PDB file of C-alpha atoms in Angstrom:
ATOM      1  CA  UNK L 244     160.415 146.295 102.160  1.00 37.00           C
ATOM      2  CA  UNK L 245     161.923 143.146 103.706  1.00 37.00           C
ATOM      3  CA  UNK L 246     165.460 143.621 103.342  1.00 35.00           C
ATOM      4  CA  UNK L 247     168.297 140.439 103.410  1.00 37.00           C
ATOM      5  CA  UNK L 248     171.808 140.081 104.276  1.00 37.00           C
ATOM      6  CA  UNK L 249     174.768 139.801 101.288  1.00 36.00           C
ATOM      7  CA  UNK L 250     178.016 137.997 102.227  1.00 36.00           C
ATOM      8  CA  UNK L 251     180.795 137.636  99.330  1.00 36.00           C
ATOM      9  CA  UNK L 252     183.897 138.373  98.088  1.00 34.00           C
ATOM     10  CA  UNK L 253     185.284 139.597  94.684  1.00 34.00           C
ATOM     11  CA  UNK L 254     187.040 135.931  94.747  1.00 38.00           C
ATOM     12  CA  UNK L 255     182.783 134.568  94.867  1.00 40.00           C
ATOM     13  CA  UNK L 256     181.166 136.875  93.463  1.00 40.00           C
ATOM     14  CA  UNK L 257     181.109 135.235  89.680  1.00 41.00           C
ATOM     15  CA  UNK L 258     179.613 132.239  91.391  1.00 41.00           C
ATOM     16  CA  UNK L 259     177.704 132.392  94.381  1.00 43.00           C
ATOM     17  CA  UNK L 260     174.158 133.573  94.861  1.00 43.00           C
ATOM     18  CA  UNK L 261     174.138 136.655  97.293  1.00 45.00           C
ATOM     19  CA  UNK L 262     170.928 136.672  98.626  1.00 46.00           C
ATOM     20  CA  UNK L 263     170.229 135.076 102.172  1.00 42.00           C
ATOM     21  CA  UNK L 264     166.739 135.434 103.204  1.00 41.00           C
ATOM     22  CA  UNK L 265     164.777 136.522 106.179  1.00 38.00           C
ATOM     23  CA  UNK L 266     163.084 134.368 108.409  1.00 36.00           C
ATOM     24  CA  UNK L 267     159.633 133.427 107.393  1.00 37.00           C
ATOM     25  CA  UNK L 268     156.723 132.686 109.811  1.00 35.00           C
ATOM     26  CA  UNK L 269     155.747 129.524 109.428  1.00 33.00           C
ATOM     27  CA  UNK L 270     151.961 130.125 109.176  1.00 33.00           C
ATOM     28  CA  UNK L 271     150.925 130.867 105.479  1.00 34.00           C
ATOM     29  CA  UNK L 272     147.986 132.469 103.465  1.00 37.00           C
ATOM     30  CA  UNK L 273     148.778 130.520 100.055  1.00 36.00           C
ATOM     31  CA  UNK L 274     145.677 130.705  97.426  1.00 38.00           C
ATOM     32  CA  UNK L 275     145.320 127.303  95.527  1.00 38.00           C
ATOM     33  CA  UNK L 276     147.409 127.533  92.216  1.00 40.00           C
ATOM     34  CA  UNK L 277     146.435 127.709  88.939  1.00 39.00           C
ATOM     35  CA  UNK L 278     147.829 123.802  87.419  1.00 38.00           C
ATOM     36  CA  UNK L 279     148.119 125.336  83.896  1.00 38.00           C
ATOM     37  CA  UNK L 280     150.919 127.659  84.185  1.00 39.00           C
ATOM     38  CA  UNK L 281     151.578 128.683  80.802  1.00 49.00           C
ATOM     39  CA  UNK L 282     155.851 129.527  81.109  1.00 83.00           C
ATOM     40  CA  UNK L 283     158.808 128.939  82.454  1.00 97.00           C
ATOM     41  CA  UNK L 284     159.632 132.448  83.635  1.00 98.00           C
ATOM     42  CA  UNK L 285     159.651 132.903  87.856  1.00 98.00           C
ATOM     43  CA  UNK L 286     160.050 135.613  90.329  1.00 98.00           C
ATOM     44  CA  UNK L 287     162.919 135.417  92.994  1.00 98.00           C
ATOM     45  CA  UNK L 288     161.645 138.038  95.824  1.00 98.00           C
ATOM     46  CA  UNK L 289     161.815 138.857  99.375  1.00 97.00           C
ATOM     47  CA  UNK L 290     159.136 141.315  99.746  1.00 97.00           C
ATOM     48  CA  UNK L 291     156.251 139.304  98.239  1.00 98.00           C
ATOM     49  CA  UNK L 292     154.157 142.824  97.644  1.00 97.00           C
ATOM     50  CA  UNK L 293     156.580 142.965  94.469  1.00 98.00           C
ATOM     51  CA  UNK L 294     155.777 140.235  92.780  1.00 98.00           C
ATOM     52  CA  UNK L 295     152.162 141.586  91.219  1.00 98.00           C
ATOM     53  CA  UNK L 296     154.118 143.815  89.463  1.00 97.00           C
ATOM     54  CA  UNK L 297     156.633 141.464  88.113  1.00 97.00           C
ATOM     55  CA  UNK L 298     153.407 139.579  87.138  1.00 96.00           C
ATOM     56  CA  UNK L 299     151.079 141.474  85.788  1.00 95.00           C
ATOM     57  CA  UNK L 300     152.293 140.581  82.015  1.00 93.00           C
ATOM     58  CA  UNK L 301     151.122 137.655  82.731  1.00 94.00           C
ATOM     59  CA  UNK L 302     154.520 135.830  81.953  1.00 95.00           C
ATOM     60  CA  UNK L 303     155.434 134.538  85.616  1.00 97.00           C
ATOM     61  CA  UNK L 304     154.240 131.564  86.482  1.00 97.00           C
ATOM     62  CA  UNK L 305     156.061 131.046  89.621  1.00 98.00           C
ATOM     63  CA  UNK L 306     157.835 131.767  92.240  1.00 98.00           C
ATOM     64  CA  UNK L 307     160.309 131.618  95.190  1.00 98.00           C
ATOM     65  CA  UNK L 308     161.644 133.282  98.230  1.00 98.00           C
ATOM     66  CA  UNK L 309     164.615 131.073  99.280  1.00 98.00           C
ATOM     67  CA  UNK L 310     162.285 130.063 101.995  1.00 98.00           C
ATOM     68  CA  UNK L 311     160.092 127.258 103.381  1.00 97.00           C
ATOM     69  CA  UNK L 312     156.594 129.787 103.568  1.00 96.00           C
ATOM     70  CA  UNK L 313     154.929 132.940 102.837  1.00 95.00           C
ATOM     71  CA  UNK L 314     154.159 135.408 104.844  1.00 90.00           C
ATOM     72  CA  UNK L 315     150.704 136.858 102.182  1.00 93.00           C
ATOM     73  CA  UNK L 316     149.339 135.698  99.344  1.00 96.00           C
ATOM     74  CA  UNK L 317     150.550 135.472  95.720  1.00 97.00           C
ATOM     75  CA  UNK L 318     148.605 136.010  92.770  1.00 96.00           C
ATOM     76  CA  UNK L 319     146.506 132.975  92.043  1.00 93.00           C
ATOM     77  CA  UNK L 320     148.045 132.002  88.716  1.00 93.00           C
ATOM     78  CA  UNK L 321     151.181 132.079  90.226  1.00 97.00           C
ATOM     79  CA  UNK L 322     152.445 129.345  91.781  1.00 97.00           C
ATOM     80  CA  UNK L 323     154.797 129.419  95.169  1.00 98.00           C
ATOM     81  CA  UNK L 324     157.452 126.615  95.456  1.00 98.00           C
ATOM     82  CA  UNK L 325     158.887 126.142  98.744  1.00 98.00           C
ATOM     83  CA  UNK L 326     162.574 125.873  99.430  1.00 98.00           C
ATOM     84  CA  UNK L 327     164.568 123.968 101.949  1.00 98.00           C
ATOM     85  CA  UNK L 328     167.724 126.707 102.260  1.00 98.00           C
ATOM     86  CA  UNK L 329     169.272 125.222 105.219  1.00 98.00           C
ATOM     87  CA  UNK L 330     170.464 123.751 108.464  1.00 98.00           C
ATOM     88  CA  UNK L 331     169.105 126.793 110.065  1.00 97.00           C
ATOM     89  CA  UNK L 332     165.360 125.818 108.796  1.00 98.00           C
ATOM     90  CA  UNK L 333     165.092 122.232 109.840  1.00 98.00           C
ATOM     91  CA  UNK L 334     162.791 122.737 112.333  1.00 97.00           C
ATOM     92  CA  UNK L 335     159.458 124.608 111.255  1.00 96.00           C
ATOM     93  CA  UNK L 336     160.031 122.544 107.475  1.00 98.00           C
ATOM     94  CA  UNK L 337     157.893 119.608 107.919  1.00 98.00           C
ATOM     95  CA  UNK L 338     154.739 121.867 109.061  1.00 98.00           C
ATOM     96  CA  UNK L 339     155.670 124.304 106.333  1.00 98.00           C
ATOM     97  CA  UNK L 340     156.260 122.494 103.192  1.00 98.00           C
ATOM     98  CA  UNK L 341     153.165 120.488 104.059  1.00 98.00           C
ATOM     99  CA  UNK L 342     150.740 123.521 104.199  1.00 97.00           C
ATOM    100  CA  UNK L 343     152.549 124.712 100.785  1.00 98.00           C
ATOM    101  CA  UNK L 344     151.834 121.154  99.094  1.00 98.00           C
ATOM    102  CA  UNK L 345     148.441 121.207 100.486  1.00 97.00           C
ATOM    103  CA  UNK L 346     147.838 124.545  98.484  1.00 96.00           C
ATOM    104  CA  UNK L 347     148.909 123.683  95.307  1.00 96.00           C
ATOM    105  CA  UNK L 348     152.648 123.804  95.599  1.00 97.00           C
ATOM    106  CA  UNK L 349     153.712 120.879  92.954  1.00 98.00           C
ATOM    107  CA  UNK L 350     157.608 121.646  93.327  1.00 98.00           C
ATOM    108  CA  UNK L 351     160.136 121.696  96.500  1.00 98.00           C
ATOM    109  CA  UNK L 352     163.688 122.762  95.941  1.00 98.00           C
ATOM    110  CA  UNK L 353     166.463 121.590  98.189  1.00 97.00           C
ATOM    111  CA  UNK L 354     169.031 123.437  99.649  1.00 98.00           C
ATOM    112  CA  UNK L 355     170.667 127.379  98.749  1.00 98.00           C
ATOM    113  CA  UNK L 356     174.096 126.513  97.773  1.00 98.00           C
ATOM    114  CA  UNK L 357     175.372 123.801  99.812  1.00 98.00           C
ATOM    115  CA  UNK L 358     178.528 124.211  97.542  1.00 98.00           C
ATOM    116  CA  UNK L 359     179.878 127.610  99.132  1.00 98.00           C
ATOM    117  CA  UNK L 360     180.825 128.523 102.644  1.00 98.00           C
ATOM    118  CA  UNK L 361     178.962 131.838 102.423  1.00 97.00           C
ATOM    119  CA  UNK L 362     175.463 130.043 101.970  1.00 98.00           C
ATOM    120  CA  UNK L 363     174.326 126.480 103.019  1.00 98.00           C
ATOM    121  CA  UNK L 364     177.566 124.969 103.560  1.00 98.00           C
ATOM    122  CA  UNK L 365     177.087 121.722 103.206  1.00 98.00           C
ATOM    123  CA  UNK L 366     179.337 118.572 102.536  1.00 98.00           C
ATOM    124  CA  UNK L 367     178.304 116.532  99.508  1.00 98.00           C
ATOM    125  CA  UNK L 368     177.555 113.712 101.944  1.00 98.00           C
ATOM    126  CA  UNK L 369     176.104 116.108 104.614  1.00 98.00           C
ATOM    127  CA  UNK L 370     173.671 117.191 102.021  1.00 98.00           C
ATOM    128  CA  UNK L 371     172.671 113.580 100.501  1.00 98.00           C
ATOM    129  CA  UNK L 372     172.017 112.958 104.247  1.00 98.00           C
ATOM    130  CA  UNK L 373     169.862 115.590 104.984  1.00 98.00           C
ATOM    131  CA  UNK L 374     168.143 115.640 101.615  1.00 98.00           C
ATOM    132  CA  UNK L 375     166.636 112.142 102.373  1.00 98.00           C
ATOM    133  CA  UNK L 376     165.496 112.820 105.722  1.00 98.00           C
ATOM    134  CA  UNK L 377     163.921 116.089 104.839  1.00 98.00           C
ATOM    135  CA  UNK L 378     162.912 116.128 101.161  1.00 98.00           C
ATOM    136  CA  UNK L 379     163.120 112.789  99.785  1.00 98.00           C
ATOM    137  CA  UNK L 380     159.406 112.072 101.564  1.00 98.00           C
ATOM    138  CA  UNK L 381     158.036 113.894  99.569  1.00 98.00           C
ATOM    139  CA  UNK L 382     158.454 112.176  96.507  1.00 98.00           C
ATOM    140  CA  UNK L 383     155.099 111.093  94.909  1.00 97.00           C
ATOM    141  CA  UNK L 384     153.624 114.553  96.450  1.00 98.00           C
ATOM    142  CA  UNK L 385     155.727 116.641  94.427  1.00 98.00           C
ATOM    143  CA  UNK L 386     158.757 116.915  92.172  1.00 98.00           C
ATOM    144  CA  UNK L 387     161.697 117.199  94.138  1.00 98.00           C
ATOM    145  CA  UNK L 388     164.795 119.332  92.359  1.00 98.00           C
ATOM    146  CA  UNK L 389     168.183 119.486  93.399  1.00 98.00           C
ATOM    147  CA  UNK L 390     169.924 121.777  95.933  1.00 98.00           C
ATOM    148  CA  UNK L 391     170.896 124.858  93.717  1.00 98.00           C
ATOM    149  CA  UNK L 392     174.599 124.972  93.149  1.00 98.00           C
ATOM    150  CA  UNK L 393     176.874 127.945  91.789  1.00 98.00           C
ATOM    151  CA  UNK L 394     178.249 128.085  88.597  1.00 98.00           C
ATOM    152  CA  UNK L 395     181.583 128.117  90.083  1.00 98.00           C
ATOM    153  CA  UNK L 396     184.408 126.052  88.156  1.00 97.00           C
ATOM    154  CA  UNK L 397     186.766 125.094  91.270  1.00 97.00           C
ATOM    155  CA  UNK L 398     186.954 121.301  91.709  1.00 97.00           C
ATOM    156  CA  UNK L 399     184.461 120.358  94.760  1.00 97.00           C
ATOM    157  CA  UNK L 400     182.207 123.477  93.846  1.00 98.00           C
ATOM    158  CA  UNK L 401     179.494 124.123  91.224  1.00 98.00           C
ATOM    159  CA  UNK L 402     178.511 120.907  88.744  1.00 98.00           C
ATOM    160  CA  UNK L 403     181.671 118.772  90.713  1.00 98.00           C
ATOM    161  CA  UNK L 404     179.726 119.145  93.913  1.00 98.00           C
ATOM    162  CA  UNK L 405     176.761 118.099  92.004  1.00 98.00           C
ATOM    163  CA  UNK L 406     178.462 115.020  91.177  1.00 98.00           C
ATOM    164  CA  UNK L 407     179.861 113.912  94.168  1.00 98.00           C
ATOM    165  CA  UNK L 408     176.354 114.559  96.062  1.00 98.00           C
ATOM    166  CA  UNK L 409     174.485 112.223  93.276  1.00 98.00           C
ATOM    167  CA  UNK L 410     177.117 109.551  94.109  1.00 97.00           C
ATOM    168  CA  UNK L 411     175.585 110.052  97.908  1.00 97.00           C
ATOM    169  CA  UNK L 412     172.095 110.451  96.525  1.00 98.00           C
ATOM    170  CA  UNK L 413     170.893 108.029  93.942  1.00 96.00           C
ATOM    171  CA  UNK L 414     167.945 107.318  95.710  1.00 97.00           C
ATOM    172  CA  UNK L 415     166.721 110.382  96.508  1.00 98.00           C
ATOM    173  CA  UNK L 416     163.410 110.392  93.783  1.00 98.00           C
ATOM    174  CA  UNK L 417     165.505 113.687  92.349  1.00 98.00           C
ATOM    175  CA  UNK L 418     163.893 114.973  88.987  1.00 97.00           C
ATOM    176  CA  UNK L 419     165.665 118.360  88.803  1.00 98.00           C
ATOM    177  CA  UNK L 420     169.161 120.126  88.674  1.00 98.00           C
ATOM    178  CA  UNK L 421     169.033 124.002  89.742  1.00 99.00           C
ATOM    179  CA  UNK L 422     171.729 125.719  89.040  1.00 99.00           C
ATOM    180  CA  UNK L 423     172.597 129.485  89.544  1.00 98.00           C
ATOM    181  CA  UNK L 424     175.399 131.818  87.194  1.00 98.00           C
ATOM    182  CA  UNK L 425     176.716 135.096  87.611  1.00 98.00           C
ATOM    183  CA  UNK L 426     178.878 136.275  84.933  1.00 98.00           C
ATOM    184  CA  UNK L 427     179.831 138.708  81.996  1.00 98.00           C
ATOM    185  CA  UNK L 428     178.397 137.936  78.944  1.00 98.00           C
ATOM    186  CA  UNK L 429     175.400 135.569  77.387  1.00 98.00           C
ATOM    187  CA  UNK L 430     177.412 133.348  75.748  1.00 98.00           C
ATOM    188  CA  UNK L 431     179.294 132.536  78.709  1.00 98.00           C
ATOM    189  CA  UNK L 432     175.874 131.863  80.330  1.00 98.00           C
ATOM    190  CA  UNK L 433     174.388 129.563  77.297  1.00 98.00           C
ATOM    191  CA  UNK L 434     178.126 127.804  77.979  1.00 98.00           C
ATOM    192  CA  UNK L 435     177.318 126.927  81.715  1.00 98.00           C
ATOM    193  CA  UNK L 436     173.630 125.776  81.078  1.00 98.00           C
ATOM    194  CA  UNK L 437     174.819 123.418  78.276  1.00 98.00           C
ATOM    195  CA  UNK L 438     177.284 122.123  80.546  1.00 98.00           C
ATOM    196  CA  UNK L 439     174.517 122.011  83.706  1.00 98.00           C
ATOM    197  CA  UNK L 440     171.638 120.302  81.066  1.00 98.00           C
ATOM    198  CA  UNK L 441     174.709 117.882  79.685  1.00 98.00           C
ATOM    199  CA  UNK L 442     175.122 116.983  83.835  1.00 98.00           C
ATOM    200  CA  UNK L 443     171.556 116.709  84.209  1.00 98.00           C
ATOM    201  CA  UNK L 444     171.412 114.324  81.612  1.00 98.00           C
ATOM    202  CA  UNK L 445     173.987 111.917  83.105  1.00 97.00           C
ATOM    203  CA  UNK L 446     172.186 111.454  86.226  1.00 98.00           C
ATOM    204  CA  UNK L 447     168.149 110.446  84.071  1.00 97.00           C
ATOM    205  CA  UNK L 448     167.468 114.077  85.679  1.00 97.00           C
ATOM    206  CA  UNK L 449     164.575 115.629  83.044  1.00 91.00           C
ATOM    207  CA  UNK L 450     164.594 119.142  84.301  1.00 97.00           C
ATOM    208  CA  UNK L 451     166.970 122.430  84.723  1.00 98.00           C
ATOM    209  CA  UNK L 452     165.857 124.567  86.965  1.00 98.00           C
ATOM    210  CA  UNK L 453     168.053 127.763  86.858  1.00 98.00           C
ATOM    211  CA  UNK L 454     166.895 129.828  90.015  1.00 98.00           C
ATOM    212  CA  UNK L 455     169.093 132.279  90.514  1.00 98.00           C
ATOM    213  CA  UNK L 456     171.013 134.136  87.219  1.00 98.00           C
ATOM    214  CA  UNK L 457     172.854 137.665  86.979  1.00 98.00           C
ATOM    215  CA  UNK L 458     175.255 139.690  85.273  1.00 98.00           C
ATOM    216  CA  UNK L 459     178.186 139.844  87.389  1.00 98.00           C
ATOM    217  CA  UNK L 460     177.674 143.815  87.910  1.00 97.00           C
ATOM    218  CA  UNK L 461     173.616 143.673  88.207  1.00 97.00           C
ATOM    219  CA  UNK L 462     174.624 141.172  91.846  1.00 96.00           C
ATOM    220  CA  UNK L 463     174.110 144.398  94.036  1.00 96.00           C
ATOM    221  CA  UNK L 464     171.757 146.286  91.588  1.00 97.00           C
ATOM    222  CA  UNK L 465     171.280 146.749  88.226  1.00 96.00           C
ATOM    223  CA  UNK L 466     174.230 149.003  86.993  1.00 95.00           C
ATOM    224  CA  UNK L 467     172.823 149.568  83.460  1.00 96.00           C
ATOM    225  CA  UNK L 468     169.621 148.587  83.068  1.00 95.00           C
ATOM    226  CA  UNK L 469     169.930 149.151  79.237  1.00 97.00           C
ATOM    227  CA  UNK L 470     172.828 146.473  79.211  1.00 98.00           C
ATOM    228  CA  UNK L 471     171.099 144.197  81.482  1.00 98.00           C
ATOM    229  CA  UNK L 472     167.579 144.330  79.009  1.00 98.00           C
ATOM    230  CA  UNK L 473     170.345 143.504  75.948  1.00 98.00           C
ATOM    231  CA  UNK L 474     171.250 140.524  78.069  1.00 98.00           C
ATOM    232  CA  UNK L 475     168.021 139.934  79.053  1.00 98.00           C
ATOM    233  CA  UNK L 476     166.654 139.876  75.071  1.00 98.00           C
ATOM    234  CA  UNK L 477     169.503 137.790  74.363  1.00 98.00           C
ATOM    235  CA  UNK L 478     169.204 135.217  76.727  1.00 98.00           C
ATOM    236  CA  UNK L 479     165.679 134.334  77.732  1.00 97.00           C
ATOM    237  CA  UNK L 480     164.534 133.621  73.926  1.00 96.00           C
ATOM    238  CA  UNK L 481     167.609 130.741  74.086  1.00 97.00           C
ATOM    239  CA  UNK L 482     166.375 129.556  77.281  1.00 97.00           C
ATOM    240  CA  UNK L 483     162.336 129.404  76.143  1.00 96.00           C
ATOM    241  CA  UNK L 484     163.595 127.312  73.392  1.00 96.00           C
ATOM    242  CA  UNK L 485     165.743 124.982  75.413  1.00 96.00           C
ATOM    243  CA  UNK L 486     163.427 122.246  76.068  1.00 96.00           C
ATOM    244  CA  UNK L 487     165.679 120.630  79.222  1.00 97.00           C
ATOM    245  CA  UNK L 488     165.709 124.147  81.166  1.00 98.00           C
ATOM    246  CA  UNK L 489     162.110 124.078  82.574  1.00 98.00           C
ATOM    247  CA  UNK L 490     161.998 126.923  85.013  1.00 98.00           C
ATOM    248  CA  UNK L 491     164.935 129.712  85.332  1.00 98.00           C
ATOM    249  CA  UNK L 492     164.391 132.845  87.260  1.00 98.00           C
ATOM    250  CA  UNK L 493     166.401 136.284  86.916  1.00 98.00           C
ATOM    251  CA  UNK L 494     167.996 137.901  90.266  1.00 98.00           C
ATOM    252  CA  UNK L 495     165.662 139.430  91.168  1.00 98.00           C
ATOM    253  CA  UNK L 496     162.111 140.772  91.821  1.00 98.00           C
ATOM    254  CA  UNK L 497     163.264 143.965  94.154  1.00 98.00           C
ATOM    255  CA  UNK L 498     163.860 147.721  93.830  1.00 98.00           C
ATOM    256  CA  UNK L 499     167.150 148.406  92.295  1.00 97.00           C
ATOM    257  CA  UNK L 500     166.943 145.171  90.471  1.00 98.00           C
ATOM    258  CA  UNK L 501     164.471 144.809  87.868  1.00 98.00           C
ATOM    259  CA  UNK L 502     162.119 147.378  89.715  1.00 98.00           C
ATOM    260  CA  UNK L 503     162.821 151.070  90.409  1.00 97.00           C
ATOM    261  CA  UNK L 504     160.088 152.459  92.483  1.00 96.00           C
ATOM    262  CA  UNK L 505     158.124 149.450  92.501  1.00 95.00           C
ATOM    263  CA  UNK L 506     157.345 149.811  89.297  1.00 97.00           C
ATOM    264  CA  UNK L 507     159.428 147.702  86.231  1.00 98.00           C
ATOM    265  CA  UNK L 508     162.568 149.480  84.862  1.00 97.00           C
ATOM    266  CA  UNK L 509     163.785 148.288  81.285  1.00 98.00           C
ATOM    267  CA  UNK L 510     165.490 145.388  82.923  1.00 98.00           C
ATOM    268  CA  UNK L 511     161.785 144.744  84.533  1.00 98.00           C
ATOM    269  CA  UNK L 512     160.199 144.909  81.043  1.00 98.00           C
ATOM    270  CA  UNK L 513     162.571 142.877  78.872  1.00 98.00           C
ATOM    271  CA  UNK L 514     162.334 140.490  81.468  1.00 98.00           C
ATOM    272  CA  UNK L 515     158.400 140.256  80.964  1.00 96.00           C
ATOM    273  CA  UNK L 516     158.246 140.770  77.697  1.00 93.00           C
TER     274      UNK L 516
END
């Protein structure tokens, strides 16, 4: 299994996403994608070998690797959307995201969490900057969503670092807002998406994207995967009714997470269901 790197704190760990991904090659095997995907429901992974299991309910109709390629091939009705993370990725993106748009790739997302210093790191501005050079191109080819920020609350953080980067970025042909949450309860969760689709809103933005979401103690494994399927049940109902999120994605398609064994645990299966 491809493994990845977590950095946080207890001070982060409500609001930042915690994985960083592995390099990917920047030749691809992508099959053309199926254009009549069917729901909103995505696979985060690393190891793509994982995500025919995740999909073999036939309720995943996408998915991501917080990277700029593949390294394989996903199933064929589900469809990969490349990522921009980083800095760090600059140079092999303009060969990759063009071979992922030339096999059926429809989406791009921008950067991992720009907002914290464990991630991206970006300044509003630095991000506005490098979001027109990089991603803004592409507009016409694809829909272009937001970097992905945390659902932290601290001024300059989260939604606030939204804000000030759509000051920078008006003109950046943006359609999306992705957001990410870690927390303790559902309602808590429904709270921050209101408050992320209310954002969304302000800026003409037509789509929520929420591409990275966890219970606080499922961020290094699912601790209870009874409690996490309860969530799970709870949640994803509320979100398949909410016509402004239009893609969300649970954290995430691994071993120890909603596999065990490579096969789905009870998170796995309330999250297909």
């Amino acid at each position: 299994m491809v493994s990845f790197s977590k950095l946080f704190t207890t001070g982060l760990l409500a609001t930042s996403a915690l994985a960083i991904p592995v390099a990917k090659p920047v030749t691809v095997e992508v099959q053309k994608r199926n254009s009549t995907l069917s729901t909103k429901r995505g696979a985060a992974f690393n190891d793509i070998s994982t995500v025919p299991v995740l999909s073999s309910a036939g309720t995943i109709s996408w998915a991501y690797n917080w990277a700029l390629s593949l390294s394989g091939s996903l199933p064929s009705n589900v469809e990969y959307v490349p990522m921009l993370w980083g800095a760090k990725d600059f140079g092999g993106w303009f060969t990759a995201v063009e071979t992922a748009l030339s096999s059926g790739s429809s989406y791009i997302l921008g950067f991992n969490e720009p907002d914290m210093t464990s991630q991206a790191d970006m300044s509003a501005s630095q991000a506005a900057s490098y979001y027109k050079t990089y991603i803004t191109p592409y507009s016409g080819k694809a829909k272009l969503i937001s970097p992905a920020v945390s659902s932290s609350t601290t001024s300059g953080l989260g939604l606030s670092w939204f804000e000030e980067f759509m000051t920078d970025c008006s003109s950046c042909e943006i359609s999306g807002l992705a957001v990410h949450w870690y927390g303790e309860t559902a309602d808590q969760f429904k709270s921050f998406v209101t408050e992320a689709v209310s954002t969304a809103s302000t800026y003409g933005l037509s789509e929520v994207w929420v591409t990275e979401f966890a219970l606080n103690a499922d961020a290094g494994g699912v601790s209870d995967a009874a409690t996490t399927a309860a969530f799970l049940e709870t949640v994803l109902p509320w979100l398949d009714a909410n016509t402004n999120v239009t893609r969300y994605s649970y954290f995430y398609c691994a071993d120890n997470y909603l596999l065990s064994d490579s096969t789905l645990n009870q998170a796995g299966q309330a999250y297909v269901s």
